[in-house]
Coordinates of C-alpha atoms in Angstrom, one line a residue:
Chain A
M1 CA 113.7 -48.4 46.0
A2 CA 114.1 -48.7 42.0
F3 CA 115.6 -51.5 40.8
N4 CA 119.2 -52.4 41.3
L5 CA 118.9 -56.0 39.9
E6 CA 122.6 -55.3 41.7
E7 CA 121.1 -55.0 45.3
V8 CA 118.3 -56.4 45.5
R9 CA 118.6 -59.7 44.2
P10 CA 118.9 -62.2 46.9
S11 CA 121.7 -63.8 47.3
R12 CA 120.7 -67.8 46.4
P13 CA 122.2 -70.7 47.9
S14 CA 125.3 -72.1 44.7
L15 CA 124.5 -75.8 42.8
P16 CA 126.2 -77.9 45.9
P17 CA 129.6 -79.1 44.6
T18 CA 129.2 -82.8 43.0
A19 CA 130.4 -84.9 45.7
E20 CA 133.1 -88.1 45.3
A21 CA 130.4 -90.5 46.0
D22 CA 128.2 -90.0 43.9
A23 CA 131.3 -90.0 40.7
P24 CA 131.3 -94.3 40.9
A25 CA 127.7 -94.7 40.8
Q26 CA 127.7 -91.7 37.3
S27 CA 129.7 -93.4 35.7
A28 CA 128.7 -97.1 35.6
I29 CA 124.8 -95.9 34.6
R30 CA 127.2 -93.7 31.8
A31 CA 128.8 -97.0 30.7
Y32 CA 125.3 -99.3 30.6
L33 CA 124.3 -96.4 28.8
L34 CA 127.4 -96.2 26.0
S35 CA 127.0 -100.0 26.0
R36 CA 123.6 -99.9 25.3
G37 CA 124.1 -99.2 21.2
N38 CA 121.9 -97.6 18.9
S39 CA 118.8 -99.8 18.7
A40 CA 118.7 -99.8 15.1
V41 CA 117.7 -103.7 14.9
S42 CA 114.7 -103.1 17.9
D43 CA 113.4 -99.7 15.7
A44 CA 113.5 -101.5 12.4
A45 CA 111.9 -104.3 13.6
F46 CA 109.1 -101.4 15.9
R47 CA 109.0 -100.0 12.1
W48 CA 108.2 -103.5 9.8
L49 CA 106.0 -104.4 13.2
M50 CA 103.5 -101.3 13.0
L51 CA 103.2 -101.3 8.8
L52 CA 102.1 -104.4 8.0
S53 CA 99.8 -104.3 11.1
G54 CA 98.7 -101.1 9.2
L55 CA 98.4 -103.4 5.6
S56 CA 96.5 -106.1 7.2
I57 CA 93.9 -103.7 6.9
F58 CA 94.5 -104.0 2.6
A59 CA 94.4 -107.9 3.1
I60 CA 91.3 -108.5 4.8
I61 CA 89.4 -105.7 3.2
G62 CA 91.1 -107.7 -0.2
I63 CA 90.0 -110.9 0.8
I64 CA 86.6 -110.1 2.1
A65 CA 85.2 -108.3 -2.2
G66 CA 87.5 -111.4 -3.0
E67 CA 85.3 -114.0 -1.9
L68 CA 81.4 -112.0 -2.0
I69 CA 82.7 -111.2 -5.8
A70 CA 82.9 -114.3 -6.6
G71 CA 80.8 -116.1 -4.7
S72 CA 78.3 -113.5 -6.6
R73 CA 80.0 -115.0 -10.2
L74 CA 77.0 -116.8 -11.3
T75 CA 74.7 -113.7 -10.6
L76 CA 77.1 -111.3 -11.9
A77 CA 77.4 -112.4 -15.2
K78 CA 73.4 -113.1 -15.2
F79 CA 72.0 -110.0 -14.2
G80 CA 74.7 -107.2 -13.8
L81 CA 73.8 -104.2 -12.8
H82 CA 70.0 -105.1 -12.7
F83 CA 70.6 -107.3 -10.2
F84 CA 70.8 -104.0 -7.6
F85 CA 67.8 -102.4 -9.4
G86 CA 65.7 -105.7 -9.6
T87 CA 62.9 -104.9 -7.4
A88 CA 61.4 -108.9 -8.3
W89 CA 62.3 -112.1 -5.9
D90 CA 60.7 -114.8 -6.4
P91 CA 63.4 -118.0 -6.4
V92 CA 61.0 -120.6 -6.8
S93 CA 61.0 -119.1 -10.2
G94 CA 64.4 -117.7 -11.0
H95 CA 64.2 -113.8 -10.1
Y96 CA 66.6 -112.0 -8.2
G97 CA 65.7 -108.0 -7.6
A98 CA 67.9 -106.9 -4.2
L99 CA 66.2 -103.7 -4.4
P100 CA 63.1 -104.0 -2.1
F101 CA 66.5 -104.9 0.8
I102 CA 68.5 -102.1 0.1
Y103 CA 65.3 -100.1 0.1
G104 CA 64.6 -101.7 3.4
T105 CA 68.2 -101.3 5.6
L106 CA 68.8 -98.2 4.1
V107 CA 65.0 -96.8 5.2
S108 CA 64.7 -98.5 8.1
S109 CA 68.5 -97.0 9.2
L110 CA 67.3 -93.3 8.4
I111 CA 64.5 -94.2 11.0
A112 CA 67.5 -95.2 13.2
L113 CA 69.0 -92.2 12.5
I114 CA 65.8 -89.3 12.6
I115 CA 64.7 -91.0 16.8
A116 CA 69.1 -91.7 17.5
V117 CA 70.2 -88.9 17.1
P118 CA 68.7 -86.2 18.3
L119 CA 67.9 -88.3 22.0
S120 CA 71.4 -89.1 22.0
I121 CA 72.7 -85.9 21.8
G122 CA 70.6 -84.8 23.5
L123 CA 71.4 -87.3 26.8
A124 CA 75.5 -86.5 25.9
I125 CA 74.0 -82.9 27.2
F126 CA 72.2 -83.4 30.0
L127 CA 75.5 -86.0 30.6
T128 CA 77.9 -83.6 30.6
E129 CA 76.5 -79.8 31.0
M130 CA 73.6 -80.2 33.6
C131 CA 73.6 -83.8 35.3
P132 CA 73.4 -83.9 38.8
K133 CA 76.7 -85.9 40.0
P134 CA 75.4 -88.4 41.7
L135 CA 72.7 -89.3 38.3
R136 CA 76.0 -89.0 36.5
G137 CA 77.3 -92.4 36.8
P138 CA 73.9 -94.1 37.3
L139 CA 72.5 -92.2 34.2
S140 CA 76.4 -92.9 31.7
F141 CA 75.7 -97.2 33.7
L142 CA 72.6 -97.8 32.3
T143 CA 72.6 -96.4 29.4
E144 CA 76.6 -98.8 28.7
L145 CA 74.3 -101.5 29.6
L146 CA 72.1 -100.7 26.9
A147 CA 75.2 -101.8 24.2
A148 CA 75.8 -105.0 26.2
I149 CA 72.4 -106.7 25.7
P150 CA 72.5 -108.9 23.2
S151 CA 70.2 -108.5 19.7
V152 CA 68.5 -111.4 19.9
V153 CA 67.0 -109.9 23.4
Y154 CA 66.3 -107.0 22.1
G155 CA 64.0 -108.6 18.9
L156 CA 62.5 -110.5 20.9
W157 CA 61.5 -107.2 23.7
A158 CA 60.8 -106.2 19.7
I159 CA 57.5 -108.7 19.1
F160 CA 56.5 -108.8 22.7
V161 CA 56.7 -105.3 23.7
L162 CA 57.2 -102.7 21.7
A163 CA 55.5 -103.7 18.4
P164 CA 52.4 -104.9 20.9
I165 CA 52.7 -100.5 21.9
L166 CA 53.4 -99.0 18.8
R167 CA 50.3 -100.9 17.0
D168 CA 47.7 -99.9 19.6
H169 CA 48.9 -96.4 21.1
V170 CA 51.5 -95.6 18.7
N171 CA 50.5 -96.4 14.7
P172 CA 46.9 -95.3 15.6
V173 CA 48.0 -91.4 15.8
L174 CA 50.5 -91.4 14.1
I175 CA 47.9 -92.4 11.5
H176 CA 45.7 -90.2 12.0
L177 CA 47.8 -87.0 12.5
L178 CA 50.4 -88.1 9.3
G179 CA 48.2 -90.5 7.4
W180 CA 48.2 -87.5 4.7
T181 CA 52.0 -88.0 4.3
G182 CA 51.0 -91.7 3.2
L183 CA 54.4 -92.9 5.4
F184 CA 51.5 -93.8 8.2
A185 CA 48.7 -96.0 6.8
K186 CA 47.2 -99.1 7.5
P187 CA 46.6 -102.3 7.8
N188 CA 48.1 -102.1 11.3
F189 CA 49.7 -105.4 12.1
G190 CA 52.5 -103.3 14.6
I191 CA 55.8 -105.0 12.4
G192 CA 57.0 -103.1 9.9
M193 CA 59.6 -100.7 8.9
L194 CA 58.9 -98.5 11.6
A195 CA 59.6 -100.8 14.5
A196 CA 62.8 -102.1 13.0
G197 CA 63.6 -98.5 11.8
V198 CA 62.7 -98.1 16.7
I199 CA 63.6 -100.7 17.5
L200 CA 67.4 -100.0 15.4
A201 CA 67.4 -96.7 17.2
I202 CA 67.3 -97.9 20.7
M203 CA 70.2 -100.1 19.3
I204 CA 71.8 -97.6 18.0
L205 CA 71.7 -94.2 21.5
P206 CA 74.3 -95.8 23.5
I207 CA 76.9 -96.0 20.7
I208 CA 76.1 -92.4 19.5
S209 CA 76.0 -90.8 23.5
S210 CA 78.6 -91.9 25.3
L211 CA 80.3 -91.1 21.8
T212 CA 79.4 -88.1 21.8
R213 CA 79.9 -87.5 25.4
E214 CA 83.6 -88.2 25.6
V215 CA 84.8 -85.5 22.5
M216 CA 81.9 -83.1 25.3
I217 CA 84.2 -84.0 27.9
S218 CA 87.6 -83.3 26.0
V219 CA 86.1 -79.8 24.2
P220 CA 88.4 -77.6 27.1
R221 CA 86.9 -75.2 30.2
S222 CA 88.4 -72.6 28.4
Q223 CA 86.0 -72.9 25.6
R224 CA 83.4 -72.6 27.8
E225 CA 84.8 -69.1 29.7
A226 CA 85.5 -67.8 26.3
V227 CA 81.6 -68.4 25.2
L228 CA 80.4 -67.7 28.6
A229 CA 82.5 -63.8 29.5
L230 CA 80.7 -62.6 25.8
G231 CA 77.4 -63.3 28.5
A232 CA 76.4 -66.3 26.6
T233 CA 73.6 -67.8 28.1
R234 CA 73.8 -71.6 29.3
W235 CA 72.7 -73.3 26.4
E236 CA 74.2 -70.7 23.7
M237 CA 77.0 -72.2 26.1
I238 CA 76.6 -75.3 24.7
R239 CA 76.2 -74.6 21.2
M240 CA 79.2 -72.4 20.2
G241 CA 81.3 -73.8 22.3
V242 CA 80.6 -77.2 22.7
L243 CA 78.9 -78.6 20.4
R244 CA 80.5 -76.2 17.3
N245 CA 83.6 -77.4 18.5
A246 CA 83.1 -81.3 19.3
R247 CA 81.1 -81.6 15.9
I248 CA 83.2 -83.3 14.1
G249 CA 83.6 -86.2 16.8
I250 CA 79.5 -85.9 16.8
V251 CA 79.5 -86.9 12.8
G252 CA 81.8 -89.7 13.6
A253 CA 79.6 -91.1 16.5
I254 CA 76.2 -90.8 14.0
I255 CA 79.0 -91.7 11.2
L256 CA 79.9 -95.5 13.5
G257 CA 75.6 -96.3 14.9
L258 CA 75.5 -95.8 11.5
G259 CA 77.5 -98.8 10.7
R260 CA 75.5 -100.6 13.9
A261 CA 72.9 -99.9 12.1
L262 CA 72.8 -101.4 8.6
G263 CA 73.9 -104.8 9.2
E264 CA 71.6 -105.4 12.4
T265 CA 70.6 -108.3 11.6
M266 CA 69.0 -110.4 14.3
A267 CA 66.5 -107.8 15.5
V268 CA 65.8 -106.7 12.4
T269 CA 64.7 -109.7 11.3
M270 CA 61.9 -110.4 14.4
V271 CA 59.7 -107.6 13.5
I272 CA 60.6 -106.5 10.2
G273 CA 58.4 -108.4 8.9
N274 CA 60.6 -109.8 6.0
R275 CA 58.5 -109.5 2.9
P276 CA 60.1 -108.1 -0.2
D277 CA 58.2 -105.2 -1.0
I278 CA 58.9 -101.2 -1.5
V279 CA 56.3 -99.2 0.2
K280 CA 55.8 -95.6 0.9
N281 CA 53.6 -96.9 3.9
L282 CA 56.3 -97.3 7.0
L283 CA 53.9 -99.3 8.8
S284 CA 54.1 -101.6 6.0
P285 CA 56.1 -105.0 6.4
A286 CA 59.4 -104.8 4.7
Y287 CA 62.9 -107.2 4.2
S288 CA 66.3 -106.1 4.9
M289 CA 69.5 -107.2 3.5
A290 CA 70.8 -108.8 6.8
S291 CA 68.1 -110.8 7.6
V292 CA 67.7 -111.8 3.8
L293 CA 71.0 -113.2 4.0
A294 CA 70.1 -114.9 8.5
N295 CA 66.4 -116.3 7.0
E296 CA 67.8 -117.9 3.4
F297 CA 71.1 -118.6 3.8
T298 CA 69.9 -122.0 4.9
E299 CA 67.2 -122.8 2.4
A300 CA 69.3 -121.9 -1.0
A301 CA 69.3 -125.4 -3.2
D302 CA 70.9 -124.3 -6.1
S303 CA 73.4 -122.5 -7.2
T304 CA 72.1 -119.6 -8.7
Y305 CA 69.9 -118.8 -5.3
L306 CA 73.0 -118.9 -3.5
S307 CA 74.6 -116.5 -5.2
A308 CA 71.9 -114.1 -5.2
L309 CA 72.3 -113.9 -1.6
V310 CA 75.5 -113.8 -1.8
E311 CA 75.9 -110.6 -3.9
I312 CA 73.9 -109.2 -2.3
G313 CA 76.5 -109.0 1.0
L314 CA 78.7 -107.9 -1.9
A315 CA 76.1 -104.6 -2.2
L316 CA 75.4 -104.4 1.5
F317 CA 80.0 -104.5 1.5
I318 CA 80.3 -101.7 -1.2
I319 CA 77.4 -99.2 0.2
T320 CA 78.0 -99.6 4.4
I321 CA 81.8 -98.3 1.7
L322 CA 79.1 -96.0 0.2
V323 CA 77.5 -94.8 3.1
N324 CA 80.5 -94.4 5.3
A325 CA 82.3 -92.0 2.5
L326 CA 79.4 -89.6 1.9
A327 CA 79.5 -89.2 5.9
R328 CA 83.1 -88.2 5.3
L329 CA 82.3 -85.8 2.0
L330 CA 79.6 -84.4 3.6
V331 CA 82.5 -83.9 7.3
W332 CA 85.0 -83.0 5.1
A333 CA 83.0 -80.4 3.5
V334 CA 81.1 -79.2 6.3
T335 CA 84.9 -78.0 8.0
R336 CA 86.4 -77.3 5.0
G337 CA 89.4 -74.9 6.2
A338 CA 88.5 -75.4 9.5
P339 CA 91.3 -77.2 11.3
A340 CA 90.1 -80.6 12.6
R341 CA 89.4 -80.5 17.0
A342 CA 89.6 -76.9 19.5
S343 CA 93.2 -76.1 21.2
Chain B
M1 CA 83.6 -45.2 27.4
G2 CA 84.2 -47.1 30.5
V3 CA 82.8 -46.6 34.0
G4 CA 84.7 -47.3 37.4
I5 CA 84.3 -50.4 40.0
Q6 CA 83.4 -50.4 43.7
V7 CA 85.0 -54.4 45.1
E8 CA 83.0 -53.3 48.6
H9 CA 83.7 -56.5 51.8
L10 CA 83.9 -59.0 49.3
N11 CA 85.5 -62.3 49.4
A12 CA 85.5 -65.7 47.9
W13 CA 86.1 -69.8 48.2
Y14 CA 86.7 -72.3 46.5
G15 CA 85.3 -75.7 48.9
A16 CA 87.0 -75.6 52.0
N17 CA 89.6 -72.4 50.7
H18 CA 89.1 -68.8 52.4
T19 CA 90.6 -67.7 48.4
L20 CA 89.8 -64.1 49.1
M21 CA 89.1 -62.3 52.4
D22 CA 87.9 -58.8 53.2
I23 CA 89.5 -56.8 50.1
T24 CA 87.5 -53.4 49.4
L25 CA 87.9 -52.0 46.6
H26 CA 87.8 -49.0 44.5
I27 CA 89.2 -49.3 40.7
P28 CA 88.7 -45.7 38.8
A29 CA 87.2 -45.1 35.0
N30 CA 89.5 -46.1 31.7
E31 CA 92.4 -46.3 33.7
A32 CA 94.6 -49.6 34.4
T33 CA 94.8 -51.1 37.0
A34 CA 97.5 -54.3 37.9
L35 CA 97.6 -56.9 40.3
I36 CA 100.4 -57.9 41.4
G37 CA 100.7 -60.7 43.6
P38 CA 102.6 -63.5 44.8
S39 CA 100.6 -67.9 42.9
G40 CA 97.9 -68.5 44.9
C41 CA 96.9 -65.1 46.2
G42 CA 94.1 -65.1 44.8
K43 CA 94.3 -61.9 42.2
S44 CA 92.6 -63.6 39.0
T45 CA 89.9 -65.4 41.5
F46 CA 89.2 -61.2 42.1
V47 CA 88.9 -60.6 38.1
R48 CA 86.0 -63.6 38.0
C49 CA 84.8 -62.1 40.8
I50 CA 83.7 -59.4 38.6
N51 CA 82.3 -60.5 35.9
R52 CA 80.8 -63.8 37.9
M53 CA 82.9 -66.2 36.0
H54 CA 84.3 -67.7 40.0
E55 CA 81.2 -68.2 40.7
T56 CA 80.4 -71.4 37.9
N57 CA 82.5 -73.5 38.8
P58 CA 79.4 -75.7 40.4
I59 CA 82.2 -75.6 44.6
A60 CA 82.8 -71.9 44.3
R61 CA 80.8 -69.5 47.2
V62 CA 81.2 -65.5 46.5
T63 CA 80.3 -62.8 48.9
G64 CA 80.2 -58.9 49.8
T65 CA 79.1 -56.3 46.4
V66 CA 80.5 -55.3 43.5
R67 CA 79.4 -52.6 41.5
I68 CA 80.4 -51.5 37.1
G69 CA 79.9 -47.8 37.8
E70 CA 75.3 -47.7 39.5
L71 CA 75.0 -51.4 38.7
D72 CA 75.8 -53.3 41.7
I73 CA 76.4 -56.7 39.8
Y74 CA 75.3 -60.1 42.4
A75 CA 71.8 -57.7 43.3
D76 CA 70.5 -56.3 40.0
V77 CA 70.6 -58.6 37.4
S78 CA 72.2 -62.1 36.1
P79 CA 75.6 -63.8 35.2
V80 CA 75.0 -63.4 31.5
E81 CA 74.2 -59.2 32.0
V82 CA 76.9 -59.0 34.1
R83 CA 79.8 -60.5 30.5
R84 CA 77.8 -59.1 28.5
R85 CA 78.6 -56.0 29.6
I86 CA 82.4 -56.6 30.3
G87 CA 84.9 -58.9 28.1
M88 CA 87.1 -61.3 29.3
V89 CA 90.7 -62.4 27.8
F90 CA 92.6 -64.5 29.4
Q91 CA 96.2 -66.3 30.5
R92 CA 95.9 -68.4 27.5
P93 CA 94.9 -67.2 23.9
N94 CA 91.5 -69.4 23.2
P95 CA 89.9 -68.4 19.5
F96 CA 87.0 -70.2 18.5
P97 CA 89.5 -73.1 16.3
T98 CA 86.4 -74.1 14.3
M99 CA 85.2 -70.2 12.9
S100 CA 86.4 -67.9 10.7
I101 CA 88.7 -65.0 12.5
Y102 CA 86.3 -62.5 11.1
D103 CA 83.3 -65.0 12.3
N104 CA 85.8 -64.8 16.3
V105 CA 85.3 -61.6 16.4
A106 CA 81.9 -61.0 15.6
S107 CA 81.2 -64.5 17.6
G108 CA 79.9 -62.2 20.7
L109 CA 77.6 -59.7 18.0
R110 CA 76.7 -63.0 16.7
L111 CA 75.4 -64.3 20.3
N112 CA 73.3 -61.1 21.1
G113 CA 72.0 -61.4 17.8
F114 CA 72.9 -58.5 15.3
R115 CA 73.2 -60.0 12.3
N116 CA 73.5 -56.8 10.2
R117 CA 76.1 -57.8 7.5
R118 CA 77.2 -54.2 7.2
V119 CA 77.2 -53.2 11.0
L120 CA 79.5 -56.7 11.6
D121 CA 81.9 -55.5 9.0
E122 CA 81.8 -52.2 10.5
V123 CA 82.3 -53.6 14.3
V124 CA 84.9 -56.5 13.0
E125 CA 87.2 -54.6 11.5
R126 CA 86.8 -51.2 14.2
S127 CA 87.7 -54.5 17.6
L128 CA 90.6 -55.2 15.0
I129 CA 92.3 -52.1 14.4
Q130 CA 92.1 -51.3 18.2
A131 CA 93.7 -54.4 19.3
A132 CA 96.5 -53.6 16.8
L133 CA 95.7 -56.9 14.4
W134 CA 94.2 -55.4 11.0
D135 CA 97.1 -55.6 8.9
E136 CA 97.7 -58.2 9.9
V137 CA 95.0 -60.1 8.6
K138 CA 92.4 -58.5 6.7
D139 CA 92.9 -60.2 3.9
D140 CA 92.6 -63.1 5.2
L141 CA 89.7 -62.4 7.2
K142 CA 87.5 -65.5 6.3
K143 CA 90.1 -67.8 4.8
K144 CA 91.5 -68.7 8.2
S145 CA 90.9 -70.0 10.9
G146 CA 91.5 -68.0 14.5
A147 CA 93.3 -71.0 15.5
S148 CA 95.9 -70.9 11.9
L149 CA 97.1 -67.4 13.8
S150 CA 100.5 -67.4 15.8
G151 CA 100.0 -67.0 20.3
G152 CA 100.5 -63.5 19.8
Q153 CA 98.0 -62.9 17.5
Q154 CA 95.5 -65.3 18.7
Q155 CA 95.8 -63.1 22.0
R156 CA 95.1 -59.7 19.8
L157 CA 92.9 -61.6 18.6
C158 CA 91.1 -63.1 21.9
I159 CA 90.6 -58.5 23.1
A160 CA 88.7 -58.3 19.4
R161 CA 86.4 -60.3 20.4
A162 CA 86.1 -59.3 23.6
L163 CA 86.1 -55.3 22.1
A164 CA 83.4 -55.9 19.5
V165 CA 80.4 -55.9 21.6
D166 CA 82.1 -52.8 23.1
P167 CA 81.9 -53.3 26.9
E168 CA 82.7 -51.4 30.2
V169 CA 85.6 -52.7 31.7
L170 CA 88.6 -54.7 30.1
L171 CA 89.0 -57.5 32.6
M172 CA 92.9 -59.6 31.5
D173 CA 94.0 -62.6 33.3
E174 CA 97.3 -62.3 32.8
P175 CA 96.5 -61.8 29.1
A176 CA 101.0 -62.2 28.4
S177 CA 102.5 -65.3 30.8
A178 CA 102.1 -68.3 27.8
L179 CA 103.9 -65.4 25.7
D180 CA 107.3 -64.8 23.7
P181 CA 108.6 -61.0 24.7
I182 CA 107.9 -59.7 21.4
A183 CA 103.7 -60.8 22.2
T184 CA 104.0 -58.7 24.9
G185 CA 105.2 -56.4 24.2
A186 CA 102.9 -55.7 21.4
I187 CA 99.8 -56.4 23.9
E188 CA 101.4 -53.6 26.3
D189 CA 101.0 -51.4 23.4
L190 CA 97.7 -52.5 23.1
I191 CA 96.9 -51.7 26.4
H192 CA 98.6 -48.5 26.5
S193 CA 96.3 -47.7 23.8
L194 CA 93.0 -49.3 24.6
K195 CA 92.8 -46.9 28.3
G196 CA 90.7 -43.7 28.1
R197 CA 89.0 -45.6 26.4
F198 CA 88.0 -48.8 28.8
T199 CA 88.5 -49.9 32.0
I200 CA 90.8 -52.2 32.5
V201 CA 91.5 -54.7 34.7
I202 CA 95.0 -56.5 34.3
V203 CA 96.7 -59.2 37.1
T204 CA 100.1 -60.4 36.0
H205 CA 103.1 -62.2 37.7
N206 CA 105.5 -59.8 35.5
M207 CA 106.2 -56.5 38.1
Q208 CA 107.5 -54.6 35.6
Q209 CA 104.4 -55.1 32.4
A210 CA 102.4 -53.5 35.7
A211 CA 105.1 -50.5 36.5
R212 CA 104.8 -49.8 32.8
V213 CA 101.4 -50.7 31.8
A214 CA 99.3 -49.6 34.9
D215 CA 97.8 -46.9 36.5
M216 CA 97.3 -47.8 40.4
T217 CA 98.8 -51.3 40.7
A218 CA 97.0 -53.6 44.1
F219 CA 99.4 -55.3 45.9
F220 CA 97.8 -58.8 46.8
S221 CA 99.6 -61.7 49.6
I222 CA 99.0 -65.3 51.2
S223 CA 97.6 -64.4 54.6
K224 CA 98.4 -67.1 57.4
G225 CA 96.3 -68.6 60.1
G226 CA 97.0 -70.4 63.1
E227 CA 95.7 -73.7 62.0
G228 CA 96.7 -73.4 58.8
E229 CA 94.5 -72.3 57.7
R230 CA 95.4 -69.7 54.2
W231 CA 93.1 -67.1 52.7
G232 CA 94.5 -64.5 50.0
E233 CA 94.0 -61.0 51.4
L234 CA 94.8 -56.8 49.5
V235 CA 98.1 -55.5 51.0
E236 CA 98.7 -51.8 49.4
Y237 CA 95.8 -50.3 46.4
T238 CA 97.2 -47.4 44.9
T239 CA 99.0 -45.5 41.9
T240 CA 102.5 -47.4 40.4
E241 CA 104.8 -45.6 40.7
T242 CA 103.8 -45.0 44.5
I243 CA 104.2 -49.2 44.8
F244 CA 106.9 -50.0 43.2
T245 CA 109.2 -46.4 44.2
N246 CA 108.0 -45.6 48.2
P247 CA 105.3 -48.5 49.6
A248 CA 104.2 -48.5 53.2
D249 CA 103.5 -51.7 53.8
K250 CA 107.1 -54.8 54.5
R251 CA 105.5 -57.1 52.3
T252 CA 105.3 -55.2 49.5
E253 CA 108.3 -54.2 49.3
D254 CA 110.0 -57.6 49.9
Y255 CA 107.2 -58.3 46.7
V256 CA 108.5 -55.7 44.6
T257 CA 112.2 -55.9 45.1
G258 CA 112.4 -59.9 44.6
R259 CA 113.0 -60.9 48.3
F260 CA 109.6 -62.4 48.4
G261 CA 107.6 -65.2 45.6

């Protein structure tokens, strides 16, 4: 009973001969296909349409940048680069320096990231790897609901709920424990840089966590099994088999969250304190670029003032681009040589 | 050196599906044992029960005992400890795409806390030599990622990764089914060179492959009950030669001669 293919091969039924009845139908299909031509026109039209969509991005960016530069001609000519490094903002006496706003935007966004990144990655890990099934749906729904709340509502909540909590319960502890760093000191109003950072953290949490969850889910099961088979614990499996493969997507999620934090206007305006100072103390009032635009645009009586505000818009535009470029550079440096995603 | 595997009355389920029915099988140490059988007969589930990977699926369930050497893996230890002693190679090569070739091989050791560079270098080289991949990759160990290799090389990389932790048993779940004939030949040669040092259990749907690499062969089949239920069971387990030349069971004969499956 050794292998003898000829003997053991089961007899297979041969294919039925082409039925005569099918012939007319088949030739109709063939005739139709032949009559379609080479589709060169529709293909070219499609290509041009897509090219146009791609190029429109350049046009939009170009128009925005052009408008911002044109609108800030006056102050650009008058102060030059000093505008971006000046610390005094006094429209009455004609002093315009944007540094306090740049500082406020960057620091409040940084606080937001420091709070939101670990929290949202933790939430994403819990949702994808550990959450009991019945809880998974409601929890992701609630997380995504956070993203749908209008920012003015966040602002109101921050004024009436968050700021008093910070003032009465959190800030005293921070002053007591970390006062020596100089980052937390009296006077303790509740509103200020820290409050802005915390409300921003809550606002960007849903973006970062839901995108992180998506990339974690897309890591193939074979990667998790590869790590488990090596004798990994659950946490080691998540670290080596999931987070490592998802890291580029996670950085992308963080960049998107940061983008929202940098540009957020309403909620920040309501709790940051709106004082153009650069101080180390995170509990004192500060100001951000988007906030000063929202607050002072209607008050800009003379053309220099208006030009200064538009130039702050330009600065925000440039800083957003710079921060994004830097983040991408970071991703590139970390993952150099390694392919972007799991196979 | 490898150890033998004693499987007694093993039952496995996926949800309501009784995937494996009462399997008793003694796998000898330092030999290659092939598991063959039609799709759905539970041969993959069987190897996944040996390193407790089956239970990582939330709807999966196992009863019975499996002994690796003297160790009762379902009673004495945690699944993590079991998997540290047993290497596994999967159907599709699954190297870590974000790691270099070196880091792929070292991953099992690093996971368990090895940091000594000299030891790691040594183990990586030894494992890649054992997996017959060293000559092809030695010049770009740290430059190239695991995913940049060809399919056959990736699978040998995965074998090197499994060998690096010096397992007592090496499980291979259709390790060549995603590879071309030349890469398959390389994997089979590799299995030949590894048995004697490791206990190898290989699942394959390719009977010639089982005939070429295995000392012992187990034939699994699907049985059907009265009310539409079906389960996988062990039909025959003996030396590879006997299975292919003089099987005792009619079902085995039909399968190995190509009349079924």
